[in-house]
């Protein structure tokens, strides 16, 4: 009844899949685990061992197809009606992870389990990623935003939406998918997290954030802007700034303070307020360059 679907790229997910396999076997259900490798160059040998686990298949692609298309491919290959998606850089932190999701398997369901972070991890080179993750992504009272990191969905519902395959790079394929799901069904958030282990250094996380904002700008200029707007605080803020003709001023302020803000948000105690300012400043900056 359950297809566990994991896209991977340059990451060793053997331990994750082994734990999921053991839990599913203990639940005495029909299940499969499909891992599709998006043309990795690292960690291939250990991931190939996944094919030795029961009900598990590891598939390596010859070409990189991107974050959206690989999830659609996983769903196409799934044979069971309930699809449990997760990222490869996750770690199971509860012996009841699979049983908890099984409680929520019902037609038309979409369930987000949440994200957690290792409380023992305090390396300063990950300070921004950890603080953002713990206070935003890992805080269910802060946001109900959909995320692809850890979610269960009925296959019939998934097939009505699917991921937008024009989005290949990092950022906002999940926002758009979640927004389109909400138009036809409900998204329920439960306390069933996975630990996010594949942390980005501060510099890389800032670069990924810039890529995500660039994607967001491209999407906002398409006919799906009305889907994205309710899901994106940064787009809502940008729209207000544009309405009052303040985007040029924000761009100037961003260009003047960019290096100082980068230094602060890469420090041991980064300010999420400044990080938010950086994001809206960067959006105004790239939007001005496109005009």
mmCIF file with all atom_site columns, N, CA and C in Angstrom, residues 32 43 81-82 90 119 238 270:
data_model
loop_
_atom_site.group_PDB
_atom_site.id
_atom_site.type_symbol
_atom_site.label_atom_id
_atom_site.label_alt_id
_atom_site.label_comp_id
_atom_site.label_asym_id
_atom_site.label_entity_id
_atom_site.label_seq_id
_atom_site.pdbx_PDB_ins_code
_atom_site.Cartn_x
_atom_site.Cartn_y
_atom_site.Cartn_z
_atom_site.occupancy
_atom_site.B_iso_or_equiv
_atom_site.pdbx_formal_charge
_atom_site.auth_seq_id
_atom_site.auth_comp_id
_atom_site.auth_asym_id
_atom_site.auth_atom_id
_atom_site.pdbx_PDB_model_num
ATOM 1  N N  . UNK A 1 32  ? 7.116  -0.704 -1.101 1.00 0.00 ? 32  UNK A N  1
ATOM 2  C CA . UNK A 1 32  ? 8.303  -0.675 -1.944 1.00 0.00 ? 32  UNK A CA 1
ATOM 3  C C  . UNK A 1 32  ? 9.088  0.586  -1.610 1.00 0.00 ? 32  UNK A C  1
ATOM 4  N N  . UNK A 1 43  ? 29.349 8.758  -3.999 1.00 0.00 ? 43  UNK A N  1
ATOM 5  C CA . UNK A 1 43  ? 28.554 7.850  -3.154 1.00 0.00 ? 43  UNK A CA 1
ATOM 6  C C  . UNK A 1 43  ? 27.760 6.816  -3.948 1.00 0.00 ? 43  UNK A C  1
ATOM 7  N N  . UNK A 1 81  ? -0.800 3.004  -3.795 1.00 0.00 ? 81  UNK A N  1
ATOM 8  C CA . UNK A 1 81  ? -1.613 4.226  -3.845 1.00 0.00 ? 81  UNK A CA 1
ATOM 9  C C  . UNK A 1 81  ? -1.142 5.373  -2.945 1.00 0.00 ? 81  UNK A C  1
ATOM 10 N N  . UNK A 1 82  ? -0.285 5.082  -1.964 1.00 0.00 ? 82  UNK A N  1
ATOM 11 C CA . UNK A 1 82  ? 0.187  6.143  -1.072 1.00 0.00 ? 82  UNK A CA 1
ATOM 12 C C  . UNK A 1 82  ? 1.682  6.345  -1.275 1.00 0.00 ? 82  UNK A C  1
ATOM 13 N N  . UNK A 1 90  ? 18.117 12.914 4.756  1.00 0.00 ? 90  UNK A N  1
ATOM 14 C CA . UNK A 1 90  ? 17.291 12.844 5.961  1.00 0.00 ? 90  UNK A CA 1
ATOM 15 C C  . UNK A 1 90  ? 17.750 11.702 6.861  1.00 0.00 ? 90  UNK A C  1
ATOM 16 N N  . UNK A 1 119 ? 20.088 18.542 17.686 1.00 0.00 ? 119 UNK A N  1
ATOM 17 C CA . UNK A 1 119 ? 20.376 19.552 18.724 1.00 0.00 ? 119 UNK A CA 1
ATOM 18 C C  . UNK A 1 119 ? 21.858 19.618 19.100 1.00 0.00 ? 119 UNK A C  1
ATOM 19 N N  . UNK A 1 238 ? 7.431  42.258 -2.031 1.00 0.00 ? 238 UNK A N  1
ATOM 20 C CA . UNK A 1 238 ? 7.901  42.879 -3.274 1.00 0.00 ? 238 UNK A CA 1
ATOM 21 C C  . UNK A 1 238 ? 6.763  43.600 -3.994 1.00 0.00 ? 238 UNK A C  1
ATOM 22 N N  . UNK A 1 270 ? 23.755 34.622 13.374 1.00 0.00 ? 270 UNK A N  1
ATOM 23 C CA . UNK A 1 270 ? 23.157 35.381 12.275 1.00 0.00 ? 270 UNK A CA 1
ATOM 24 C C  . UNK A 1 270 ? 21.771 35.909 12.618 1.00 0.00 ? 270 UNK A C  1
#
